[in-house]
């Protein structure tokens, strides 16, 4: 009996196999593909390589232990399993939480179609968990303008239609309306937000935009400018109805941005760079922190992500239990061997087995997941069994989503999208503190620098640096001790 249907699934696959030439892996907001080897086969995306290339930091056990100490909460299974695997300055957010200082969560979605799949909901599920954990405001940006600018065919009316339906999908994840503001760029650009957009755009040259985004002379100028809109949402002073009118205070409140890793190179690297150079009355803009998730692979394998426009590549939130079953049985790339006999002798490869990989995202029970891995790799468990478990978990997830989604009406969308104050408490174990700026670079005042830091601020920064150095030293000693003990 053949346990592995990859040959048939690939013949049938709607994903064009145009990528047969050898090529390097590409990950940016507009392309995601693993390396193509000499044999023309797409490899899994190498996330370690991305961490090196982008210059982000891996989330390690020490950071997770600190997270648990500070929040009193066990890290989410995405964190425990390396699905949310990389970050920029996440430790600064933990510092702030510990001290009761404000920050907010920011994420977004480009409404490009009504076809929302389970790959889209992953960062939002994680964001909801962060909101529940930290009890802070969350801002969700709907980039209808981006989807108009980056599509050849879509009209403004079309993307606006997707926007309200996508907002319903997002609300159905379970966000708290008292703490969440969703906005559409077409509706919200203006006032304080627009001032920040222009501040940001003034500090990016065409050369820099080209280097970051790969634009060329034929790129429409709307696309070139768009990054400043996505970036300016990282600044709390864009939202006076939430954080207050006093920019000298709000300028120091940083965002924590949960997103898929493809969003990193663009606006946030760019925005972090400009934040360090820009000052408001001598006070630097807080750089956003980021926390990155990897992609939920397409059914066809771990070298690419699900696509909203290719039905057979993804499990959609509108899929029926039967469609879910058929898609997984027919298309899910298998890490099993070609025959049951061989599989029983050599075992399967969970690192490429799509059914197992999906279970890492959707099955919360660590012990059960480990058991499946051991059984599959030993050869005792066959591809069909792994798929059956995956089907059950996904059917459960999608059914629960559909039930919540049915309850979201136009009124709810209006509520979430109305400009209004939000209510949040932050860390219940820390006193609430007035905002302070800590991740701006004092030595890096750019042309807009409207004055130097005060003596007090410099002192504070110096102290901060000393604390960081001490912490680093302690961590190093601890690691050394642990490794000598282990030896
Ligand atoms: N550009 C993103 C997309 O196309 C949407 C987006 C805007 C976003 N701001 C964000 C995603 C912040 C993650 C984090 O889907």
Short mmCIF file of C-alpha atoms and ligand atoms in Angstrom, two decimals:
data_model
loop_
_atom_site.label_atom_id
_atom_site.label_comp_id
_atom_site.label_asym_id
_atom_site.label_seq_id
_atom_site.Cartn_x
_atom_site.Cartn_y
_atom_site.Cartn_z
CA UNK A 1 0.00 0.00 0.00
CA UNK A 2 1.36 3.40 -0.90
CA UNK A 3 1.18 5.83 1.99
CA UNK A 4 2.59 8.71 0.10
CA UNK A 5 0.48 10.56 -2.44
CA UNK A 6 2.93 13.36 -3.15
CA UNK A 7 3.46 12.36 -6.78
CA UNK A 8 -0.24 12.46 -7.58
CA UNK A 9 -0.82 15.58 -5.51
CA UNK A 10 1.95 17.42 -7.29
CA UNK A 11 0.72 16.39 -10.74
CA UNK A 12 -2.61 17.77 -9.73
CA UNK A 13 -1.19 20.76 -8.02
CA UNK A 14 -2.46 24.15 -9.14
CA UNK A 15 0.73 25.76 -7.85
CA UNK A 16 2.75 26.43 -10.97
CA UNK A 17 6.06 24.66 -11.02
CA UNK A 18 7.69 27.52 -12.85
CA UNK A 19 10.33 27.65 -10.17
CA UNK A 20 12.39 24.88 -11.64
CA UNK A 21 15.53 26.93 -12.07
CA UNK A 22 17.93 26.83 -9.18
CA UNK A 23 17.40 29.91 -7.00
CA UNK A 24 17.97 31.28 -3.51
CA UNK A 25 15.19 31.61 -0.97
CA UNK A 26 13.27 34.88 -1.11
CA UNK A 27 11.24 36.31 1.74
CA UNK A 28 9.88 39.84 1.50
CA UNK A 29 6.36 41.27 1.76
CA UNK A 30 5.67 40.40 -1.85
CA UNK A 31 7.41 37.02 -2.33
CA UNK A 32 7.88 33.97 -0.19
CA UNK A 33 9.69 30.92 -1.54
CA UNK A 34 12.23 28.43 -0.23
CA UNK A 35 15.50 27.78 -2.01
CA UNK A 36 15.24 25.74 -5.21
CA UNK A 37 17.99 23.11 -5.38
CA UNK A 38 19.79 21.78 -8.46
CA UNK A 39 17.09 19.13 -8.75
CA UNK A 40 14.40 21.83 -9.13
CA UNK A 41 12.81 20.90 -5.79
CA UNK A 42 11.72 23.70 -3.46
CA UNK A 43 13.25 23.31 -0.01
CA UNK A 44 11.70 24.31 3.31
CA UNK A 45 12.25 27.94 4.25
CA UNK A 46 15.40 28.27 6.33
CA UNK A 47 14.27 30.50 9.18
CA UNK A 48 17.67 30.55 10.90
CA UNK A 49 19.12 32.07 7.81
CA UNK A 50 16.44 34.78 7.87
CA UNK A 51 17.35 35.68 11.44
CA UNK A 52 20.98 36.16 10.34
CA UNK A 53 20.11 37.99 7.16
CA UNK A 54 17.59 40.36 8.75
CA UNK A 55 19.70 40.82 11.87
CA UNK A 56 16.84 39.94 14.24
CA UNK A 57 17.27 37.88 17.42
CA UNK A 58 16.08 34.35 18.02
CA UNK A 59 13.66 33.88 20.88
CA UNK A 60 15.59 31.66 23.27
CA UNK A 61 14.77 29.77 26.47
CA UNK A 62 16.16 32.54 28.61
CA UNK A 63 13.84 35.13 27.08
CA UNK A 64 10.89 32.76 27.52
CA UNK A 65 11.82 32.14 31.15
CA UNK A 66 11.96 35.88 31.71
CA UNK A 67 8.60 36.30 29.96
CA UNK A 68 7.07 33.78 32.34
CA UNK A 69 8.59 35.47 35.39
CA UNK A 70 7.41 38.90 34.36
CA UNK A 71 3.88 37.99 33.23
CA UNK A 72 3.23 35.02 35.49
CA UNK A 73 1.89 33.20 32.43
CA UNK A 74 3.18 30.11 30.63
CA UNK A 75 4.39 31.07 27.14
CA UNK A 76 1.90 30.34 24.34
CA UNK A 77 2.54 27.09 22.43
CA UNK A 78 3.62 29.16 19.41
CA UNK A 79 6.45 30.51 21.60
CA UNK A 80 7.26 27.15 23.16
CA UNK A 81 7.49 25.49 19.72
CA UNK A 82 9.45 28.14 17.87
CA UNK A 83 6.51 29.18 15.65
CA UNK A 84 6.90 32.70 17.00
CA UNK A 85 10.65 32.47 16.77
CA UNK A 86 12.35 35.82 16.37
CA UNK A 87 12.16 39.39 17.69
CA UNK A 88 13.56 42.89 17.83
CA UNK A 89 13.76 44.47 21.30
CA UNK A 90 11.06 42.31 22.84
CA UNK A 91 13.02 42.46 26.11
CA UNK A 92 12.50 46.24 26.21
CA UNK A 93 8.75 45.64 26.16
CA UNK A 94 9.12 43.23 29.08
CA UNK A 95 11.14 45.90 30.93
CA UNK A 96 8.34 48.37 30.41
CA UNK A 97 5.65 45.91 31.44
CA UNK A 98 7.62 45.13 34.58
CA UNK A 99 7.79 48.82 35.46
CA UNK A 100 4.15 49.54 34.58
CA UNK A 101 5.07 51.79 31.65
CA UNK A 102 2.73 51.98 28.68
CA UNK A 103 3.11 50.30 25.29
CA UNK A 104 0.62 49.03 22.76
CA UNK A 105 0.15 46.23 20.27
CA UNK A 106 -0.03 46.95 16.55
CA UNK A 107 -0.75 44.57 13.72
CA UNK A 108 -2.56 44.68 10.41
CA UNK A 109 -4.07 43.03 7.40
CA UNK A 110 -4.13 43.84 3.72
CA UNK A 111 -7.73 43.21 2.61
CA UNK A 112 -7.06 41.66 -0.77
CA UNK A 113 -9.94 39.17 -0.93
CA UNK A 114 -12.79 37.64 1.02
CA UNK A 115 -10.90 34.36 1.13
CA UNK A 116 -9.37 34.28 4.56
CA UNK A 117 -7.41 31.11 5.32
CA UNK A 118 -5.99 29.62 8.50
CA UNK A 119 -2.56 31.06 7.65
CA UNK A 120 -4.03 34.55 8.03
CA UNK A 121 -5.48 33.86 11.46
CA UNK A 122 -2.20 32.65 13.04
CA UNK A 123 -0.71 36.11 13.78
CA UNK A 124 -4.11 37.32 14.98
CA UNK A 125 -4.57 34.36 17.34
CA UNK A 126 -1.19 35.16 18.80
CA UNK A 127 -1.99 38.87 19.02
CA UNK A 128 -5.17 38.12 20.95
CA UNK A 129 -3.19 36.05 23.40
CA UNK A 130 -0.69 38.92 23.82
CA UNK A 131 -3.57 41.33 24.42
CA UNK A 132 -5.06 39.03 27.07
CA UNK A 133 -1.63 38.61 28.65
CA UNK A 134 -0.49 42.23 28.76
CA UNK A 135 -3.89 44.00 28.97
CA UNK A 136 -2.84 46.82 26.62
CA UNK A 137 -4.44 48.68 23.67
CA UNK A 138 -4.33 46.97 20.29
CA UNK A 139 -4.41 48.79 16.98
CA UNK A 140 -5.28 46.85 13.83
CA UNK A 141 -4.57 48.56 10.53
CA UNK A 142 -6.51 47.56 7.41
CA UNK A 143 -4.32 48.54 4.47
CA UNK A 144 -7.02 48.90 1.81
CA UNK A 145 -4.87 51.57 0.11
CA UNK A 146 -1.91 49.14 -0.07
CA UNK A 147 -3.99 46.47 -1.74
CA UNK A 148 -5.27 48.98 -4.29
CA UNK A 149 -1.76 50.27 -5.02
CA UNK A 150 -0.20 46.84 -5.28
CA UNK A 151 -2.84 45.26 -7.50
CA UNK A 152 -3.15 45.81 -11.22
CA UNK A 153 -6.88 45.24 -11.35
CA UNK A 154 -8.59 45.87 -8.04
CA UNK A 155 -10.72 49.00 -7.67
CA UNK A 156 -10.99 51.09 -4.53
CA UNK A 157 -14.62 49.99 -4.10
CA UNK A 158 -13.54 46.36 -4.24
CA UNK A 159 -10.85 46.61 -1.54
CA UNK A 160 -13.19 48.62 0.68
CA UNK A 161 -15.71 45.79 0.44
CA UNK A 162 -13.06 43.25 1.47
CA UNK A 163 -12.07 45.53 4.31
CA UNK A 164 -15.35 45.31 6.16
CA UNK A 165 -15.63 41.54 5.66
CA UNK A 166 -12.05 40.99 6.76
CA UNK A 167 -12.69 43.15 9.81
CA UNK A 168 -15.52 40.76 10.73
CA UNK A 169 -13.14 37.81 10.40
CA UNK A 170 -10.63 39.55 12.63
CA UNK A 171 -13.24 40.47 15.24
CA UNK A 172 -14.33 36.81 15.28
CA UNK A 173 -10.89 35.86 16.65
CA UNK A 174 -12.22 37.28 19.92
CA UNK A 175 -10.60 40.67 20.51
CA UNK A 176 -11.84 42.81 23.37
CA UNK A 177 -13.72 45.85 21.97
CA UNK A 178 -12.81 47.95 25.00
CA UNK A 179 -9.11 47.62 24.12
CA UNK A 180 -9.09 47.32 20.34
CA UNK A 181 -9.23 49.92 17.57
CA UNK A 182 -9.49 48.76 13.95
CA UNK A 183 -9.13 51.33 11.18
CA UNK A 184 -9.07 51.51 7.40
CA UNK A 185 -6.37 53.70 5.86
CA UNK A 186 -8.86 55.27 3.46
CA UNK A 187 -10.98 56.40 6.40
CA UNK A 188 -8.41 57.22 9.06
CA UNK A 189 -5.56 59.06 7.32
CA UNK A 190 -5.57 62.71 8.45
CA UNK A 191 -4.77 64.77 11.53
CA UNK A 192 -2.09 63.46 13.89
CA UNK A 193 -1.71 60.25 11.87
CA UNK A 194 -1.05 62.12 8.65
CA UNK A 195 1.45 64.40 10.37
CA UNK A 196 3.40 61.31 11.41
CA UNK A 197 3.13 59.80 7.93
CA UNK A 198 4.70 62.95 6.51
CA UNK A 199 7.37 63.08 9.23
CA UNK A 200 8.34 59.54 8.35
CA UNK A 201 8.26 60.01 4.58
CA UNK A 202 10.46 63.10 4.85
CA UNK A 203 13.22 60.95 6.33
CA UNK A 204 13.29 58.26 3.67
CA UNK A 205 15.07 58.87 0.41
CA UNK A 206 14.19 57.21 -2.85
CA UNK A 207 17.53 55.41 -2.67
CA UNK A 208 16.68 53.90 0.70
CA UNK A 209 13.20 52.86 -0.41
CA UNK A 210 14.73 51.17 -3.45
CA UNK A 211 17.26 49.32 -1.34
CA UNK A 212 14.68 48.13 1.15
CA UNK A 213 11.77 47.29 -1.14
CA UNK A 214 13.45 46.61 -4.47
CA UNK A 215 11.45 49.27 -6.34
CA UNK A 216 12.49 50.42 -9.79
CA UNK A 217 11.81 53.37 -12.09
CA UNK A 218 8.51 51.89 -13.27
CA UNK A 219 7.08 51.49 -9.77
CA UNK A 220 4.11 53.77 -9.16
CA UNK A 221 4.91 56.42 -6.59
CA UNK A 222 2.00 55.37 -4.37
CA UNK A 223 3.79 52.12 -3.68
CA UNK A 224 7.00 53.93 -2.89
CA UNK A 225 5.21 56.12 -0.38
CA UNK A 226 3.07 53.41 1.18
CA UNK A 227 5.73 52.27 3.68
CA UNK A 228 5.43 55.55 5.54
CA UNK A 229 1.74 54.86 6.17
CA UNK A 230 2.31 51.37 7.53
CA UNK A 231 5.29 52.68 9.50
CA UNK A 232 3.58 55.72 11.05
CA UNK A 233 1.07 53.39 12.68
CA UNK A 234 3.92 52.24 14.95
CA UNK A 235 3.90 55.63 16.69
CA UNK A 236 1.48 56.14 19.56
CA UNK A 237 1.24 59.86 18.77
CA UNK A 238 -0.75 58.91 15.64
CA UNK A 239 -3.65 58.02 17.96
CA UNK A 240 -4.43 60.97 20.25
CA UNK A 241 -7.92 59.57 20.95
CA UNK A 242 -6.23 56.63 22.67
CA UNK A 243 -3.00 57.97 24.11
CA UNK A 244 -3.81 61.66 24.57
CA UNK A 245 -2.89 64.88 22.81
CA UNK A 246 0.42 65.56 24.53
CA UNK A 247 2.97 64.49 21.95
CA UNK A 248 5.88 65.09 24.29
CA UNK A 249 4.51 62.10 26.25
CA UNK A 250 3.07 59.89 23.50
CA UNK A 251 6.22 60.09 21.40
CA UNK A 252 7.91 57.75 23.89
CA UNK A 253 5.28 55.00 23.90
CA UNK A 254 6.49 52.08 21.77
CA UNK A 255 4.51 49.54 19.79
CA UNK A 256 5.00 45.80 19.97
CA UNK A 257 4.26 44.46 16.50
CA UNK A 258 3.39 40.78 16.15
CA UNK A 259 3.67 39.86 12.47
CA UNK A 260 4.82 37.22 10.03
CA UNK A 261 8.56 37.52 9.31
CA UNK A 262 7.99 38.82 5.75
CA UNK A 263 6.82 42.18 7.14
CA UNK A 264 10.11 42.80 8.94
CA UNK A 265 12.49 44.15 6.30
CA UNK A 266 10.23 46.89 5.12
CA UNK A 267 8.41 49.34 7.19
CA UNK A 268 9.65 48.33 10.57
CA UNK A 269 13.33 48.21 9.88
CA UNK A 270 12.79 51.48 8.08
CA UNK A 271 10.61 52.95 10.84
CA UNK A 272 13.01 51.86 13.56
CA UNK A 273 15.79 53.61 11.73
CA UNK A 274 13.82 56.85 11.35
CA UNK A 275 12.56 56.66 14.98
CA UNK A 276 16.15 56.80 16.16
CA UNK A 277 16.82 59.95 14.13
CA UNK A 278 13.58 61.84 14.70
CA UNK A 279 12.90 64.01 17.73
CA UNK A 280 9.84 65.74 19.12
CA UNK A 281 10.89 68.68 21.32
CA UNK A 282 14.16 66.91 21.97
CA UNK A 283 12.54 63.59 22.73
CA UNK A 284 13.24 60.67 20.44
CA UNK A 285 10.47 58.61 18.93
CA UNK A 286 10.16 55.17 20.51
CA UNK A 287 11.32 52.47 18.14
CA UNK A 288 8.75 49.74 17.61
CA UNK A 289 9.59 46.27 18.92
CA UNK A 290 8.71 43.26 16.80
CA UNK A 291 7.92 39.63 17.39
CA UNK A 292 7.93 37.39 14.32
CA UNK A 293 5.99 34.27 13.38
CA UNK A 294 6.92 31.80 10.68
CA UNK A 295 4.43 30.91 7.95
CA UNK A 296 1.87 28.20 7.99
CA UNK A 297 3.07 26.19 4.99
CA UNK A 298 0.88 25.62 1.93
CA UNK A 299 -0.62 22.14 1.65
CA UNK A 300 1.97 21.47 -1.04
CA UNK A 301 4.88 21.70 1.38
CA UNK A 302 7.07 23.79 3.66
CA UNK A 303 8.79 25.78 0.86
CA UNK A 304 5.90 28.19 0.39
CA UNK A 305 2.95 29.74 2.22
CA UNK A 306 -0.79 29.40 1.75
CA UNK A 307 -2.23 31.55 -1.01
CA UNK A 308 -5.66 33.19 -0.83
CA UNK A 309 -6.05 32.94 -4.59
CA UNK A 310 -5.23 29.21 -4.89
CA UNK A 311 -8.01 27.17 -3.32
CA UNK A 312 -6.03 23.94 -3.16
CA UNK A 313 -3.08 25.53 -1.37
CA UNK A 314 -4.95 26.41 1.81
CA UNK A 315 -7.63 25.58 4.33
CA UNK A 316 -10.11 28.46 4.22
CA UNK A 317 -12.25 29.61 7.07
CA UNK A 318 -15.33 29.07 4.92
CA UNK A 319 -14.41 25.42 4.14
CA UNK A 320 -16.84 22.68 5.16
CA UNK A 321 -15.63 19.70 7.23
CA UNK A 322 -15.71 17.61 4.08
CA UNK A 323 -13.65 20.08 2.06
CA UNK A 324 -11.07 20.16 4.84
CA UNK A 325 -10.90 16.37 4.83
CA UNK A 326 -10.58 16.12 1.06
CA UNK A 327 -7.95 18.82 0.75
CA UNK A 328 -5.73 17.34 3.41
CA UNK A 329 -6.09 13.81 2.13
CA UNK A 330 -5.46 14.82 -1.45
CA UNK A 331 -2.91 17.64 -1.24
CA UNK A 332 -1.11 17.67 2.12
CA UNK A 333 2.54 16.93 1.35
CA UNK A 334 3.60 13.79 3.14
CA UNK A 335 6.85 13.09 4.93
CA UNK A 336 6.07 9.36 4.72
CA UNK A 337 7.92 6.76 2.68
CA UNK A 338 6.65 5.50 -0.68
CA UNK A 339 5.37 2.18 0.64
CA UNK A 340 3.97 1.11 4.00
CA UNK A 341 6.74 -1.52 4.25
CA UNK A 342 9.48 1.02 3.79
CA UNK A 343 7.74 3.47 6.09
CA UNK A 344 7.58 0.89 8.86
CA UNK A 345 11.32 0.26 8.52
CA UNK A 346 12.64 3.81 8.10
CA UNK A 347 9.91 5.99 9.59
CA UNK A 348 8.55 9.31 8.31
CA UNK A 349 10.03 12.81 8.27
CA UNK A 350 7.96 15.14 10.45
CA UNK A 351 10.01 18.19 9.42
CA UNK A 352 8.36 18.22 5.99
CA UNK A 353 5.14 16.38 6.73
CA UNK A 354 2.44 19.01 6.31
CA UNK A 355 -0.16 17.24 8.47
CA UNK A 356 2.31 17.07 11.36
CA UNK A 357 3.45 20.65 10.76
CA UNK A 358 -0.17 21.89 10.96
CA UNK A 359 -0.60 20.00 14.23
CA UNK A 360 2.30 21.99 15.68
CA UNK A 361 0.13 25.07 15.14
CA UNK A 362 -3.27 23.68 16.07
CA UNK A 363 -2.77 20.93 18.66
CA UNK A 364 -2.15 22.49 22.04
CA UNK A 365 -1.28 19.35 23.98
CA UNK A 366 2.55 19.11 24.08
CA UNK A 367 2.64 15.50 25.20
CA UNK A 368 0.27 14.30 22.52
CA UNK A 369 2.24 16.18 19.86
CA UNK A 370 5.49 14.59 21.05
CA UNK A 371 3.85 11.17 21.01
CA UNK A 372 2.75 11.66 17.38
CA UNK A 373 6.27 12.69 16.40
CA UNK A 374 7.84 9.65 18.01
CA UNK A 375 5.27 7.28 16.54
CA UNK A 376 5.61 8.71 13.03
CA UNK A 377 9.39 8.86 13.00
CA UNK A 378 9.64 5.32 14.31
CA UNK A 379 7.43 4.12 11.46
CA UNK A 380 4.69 2.78 13.69
CA UNK A 381 2.33 5.50 12.53
CA UNK A 382 1.46 5.98 8.85
CA UNK A 383 0.71 9.13 6.85
CA UNK A 384 -3.01 8.39 6.73
CA UNK A 385 -3.22 8.28 10.53
CA UNK A 386 -1.37 11.56 10.90
CA UNK A 387 -3.68 13.15 8.32
CA UNK A 388 -6.77 11.86 10.12
CA UNK A 389 -5.69 13.58 13.35
CA UNK A 390 -4.82 16.77 11.49
CA UNK A 391 -8.23 16.77 9.78
CA UNK A 392 -10.01 16.43 13.11
CA UNK A 393 -8.11 19.33 14.70
CA UNK A 394 -8.61 21.65 11.73
CA UNK A 395 -12.30 20.80 11.48
CA UNK A 396 -12.62 21.69 15.15
CA UNK A 397 -10.73 24.98 14.72
CA UNK A 398 -12.68 26.08 11.63
CA UNK A 399 -16.08 25.11 13.10
CA UNK A 400 -15.38 27.12 16.27
CA UNK A 401 -14.32 30.07 14.15
CA UNK A 402 -17.46 29.87 11.99
CA UNK A 403 -19.65 29.83 15.05
CA UNK A 404 -18.06 33.04 16.38
CA UNK A 405 -18.02 34.65 12.94
CA UNK A 406 -21.78 34.14 12.51
CA UNK A 407 -22.33 36.39 15.52
CA UNK A 408 -20.30 39.34 14.21
CA UNK A 409 -22.61 41.91 12.62
CA UNK A 410 -22.22 45.39 11.07
CA UNK A 411 -22.80 46.96 14.47
CA UNK A 412 -19.76 45.18 15.86
CA UNK A 413 -17.63 46.40 12.95
CA UNK A 414 -18.83 49.94 13.58
CA UNK A 415 -17.98 49.68 17.25
CA UNK A 416 -14.42 48.42 16.68
CA UNK A 417 -13.82 50.96 13.92
CA UNK A 418 -15.11 54.02 15.76
CA UNK A 419 -12.53 56.54 16.93
CA UNK A 420 -12.93 56.36 20.70
CA UNK A 421 -10.90 56.13 23.91
CA UNK A 422 -9.88 52.61 24.94
CA UNK A 423 -9.70 51.12 28.41
CA UNK A 424 -6.87 48.97 29.64
CA UNK A 425 -5.05 48.26 32.87
CA UNK A 426 -1.60 46.97 31.96
CA UNK A 427 0.40 45.11 34.58
CA UNK A 428 -1.73 44.62 37.71
CA UNK A 429 1.44 44.08 39.78
CA UNK A 430 3.14 47.33 38.83
CA UNK A 431 2.23 50.95 39.48
CA UNK A 432 1.21 52.90 36.37
CA UNK A 433 4.02 55.17 35.32
CA UNK A 434 4.08 58.20 33.04
CA UNK A 435 5.59 57.34 29.68
CA UNK A 436 9.36 57.51 29.40
CA UNK A 437 11.54 57.08 26.36
CA UNK A 438 14.22 54.48 26.49
CA UNK A 439 14.98 53.00 23.16
CA UNK A 440 15.85 56.13 21.25
CA UNK A 441 19.51 56.67 20.48
CA UNK A 442 20.80 59.83 22.14
CA UNK A 443 23.90 60.01 19.96
CA UNK A 444 21.97 59.84 16.78
CA UNK A 445 20.13 63.12 16.50
CA UNK A 446 19.31 63.54 12.85
CA UNK A 447 18.75 66.71 10.86
CA UNK A 448 15.31 67.05 12.50
CA UNK A 449 16.85 66.88 15.98
CA UNK A 450 15.07 69.67 17.80
CA UNK A 451 17.55 69.86 20.65
CA UNK A 452 19.67 67.61 22.80
CA UNK A 453 18.57 65.33 25.59
CA UNK A 454 18.37 66.94 29.02
CA UNK A 455 20.96 66.04 31.66
CA UNK A 456 18.37 63.97 33.45
CA UNK A 457 17.51 62.02 30.33
CA UNK A 458 21.18 61.40 29.61
CA UNK A 459 21.71 60.20 33.17
CA UNK A 460 18.75 57.90 32.81
CA UNK A 461 20.05 56.50 29.55
CA UNK A 462 23.47 55.94 31.08
CA UNK A 463 21.89 54.11 34.00
CA UNK A 464 19.82 52.06 31.59
CA UNK A 465 22.97 51.06 29.72
CA UNK A 466 24.68 50.02 32.94
CA UNK A 467 21.70 47.90 33.93
CA UNK A 468 21.69 46.25 30.50
CA UNK A 469 25.44 45.57 30.72
CA UNK A 470 25.04 44.03 34.18
CA UNK A 471 22.18 41.89 32.98
CA UNK A 472 24.17 40.69 29.99
CA UNK A 473 27.12 39.85 32.23
CA UNK A 474 24.87 37.89 34.61
CA UNK A 475 23.27 35.99 31.74
CA UNK A 476 26.71 35.14 30.39
CA UNK A 477 27.91 33.87 33.74
CA UNK A 478 24.77 31.83 34.14
CA UNK A 479 25.19 30.27 30.71
CA UNK A 480 28.85 29.48 31.42
CA UNK A 481 27.93 27.92 34.73
CA UNK A 482 25.22 25.83 33.11
CA UNK A 483 27.58 24.59 30.40
CA UNK A 484 30.32 23.63 32.89
CA UNK A 485 27.75 21.83 35.02
CA UNK A 486 26.48 19.98 31.96
CA UNK A 487 30.02 18.98 30.89
N1 LIG B 1 1.05 44.94 4.84
C1 LIG B 1 0.32 43.94 5.56
C2 LIG B 1 -0.39 43.00 4.56
O1 LIG B 1 -0.29 43.14 3.39
C3 LIG B 1 -0.73 44.54 6.48
C4 LIG B 1 -0.12 45.22 7.68
C5 LIG B 1 -0.14 46.55 7.95
C6 LIG B 1 0.56 44.58 8.77
N2 LIG B 1 0.45 46.80 9.12
C7 LIG B 1 0.90 45.62 9.67
C8 LIG B 1 0.88 43.27 9.06
C9 LIG B 1 1.59 45.34 10.87
C10 LIG B 1 1.55 42.98 10.25
C11 LIG B 1 1.90 44.02 11.12
O2 LIG B 1 -1.07 42.08 4.97
#
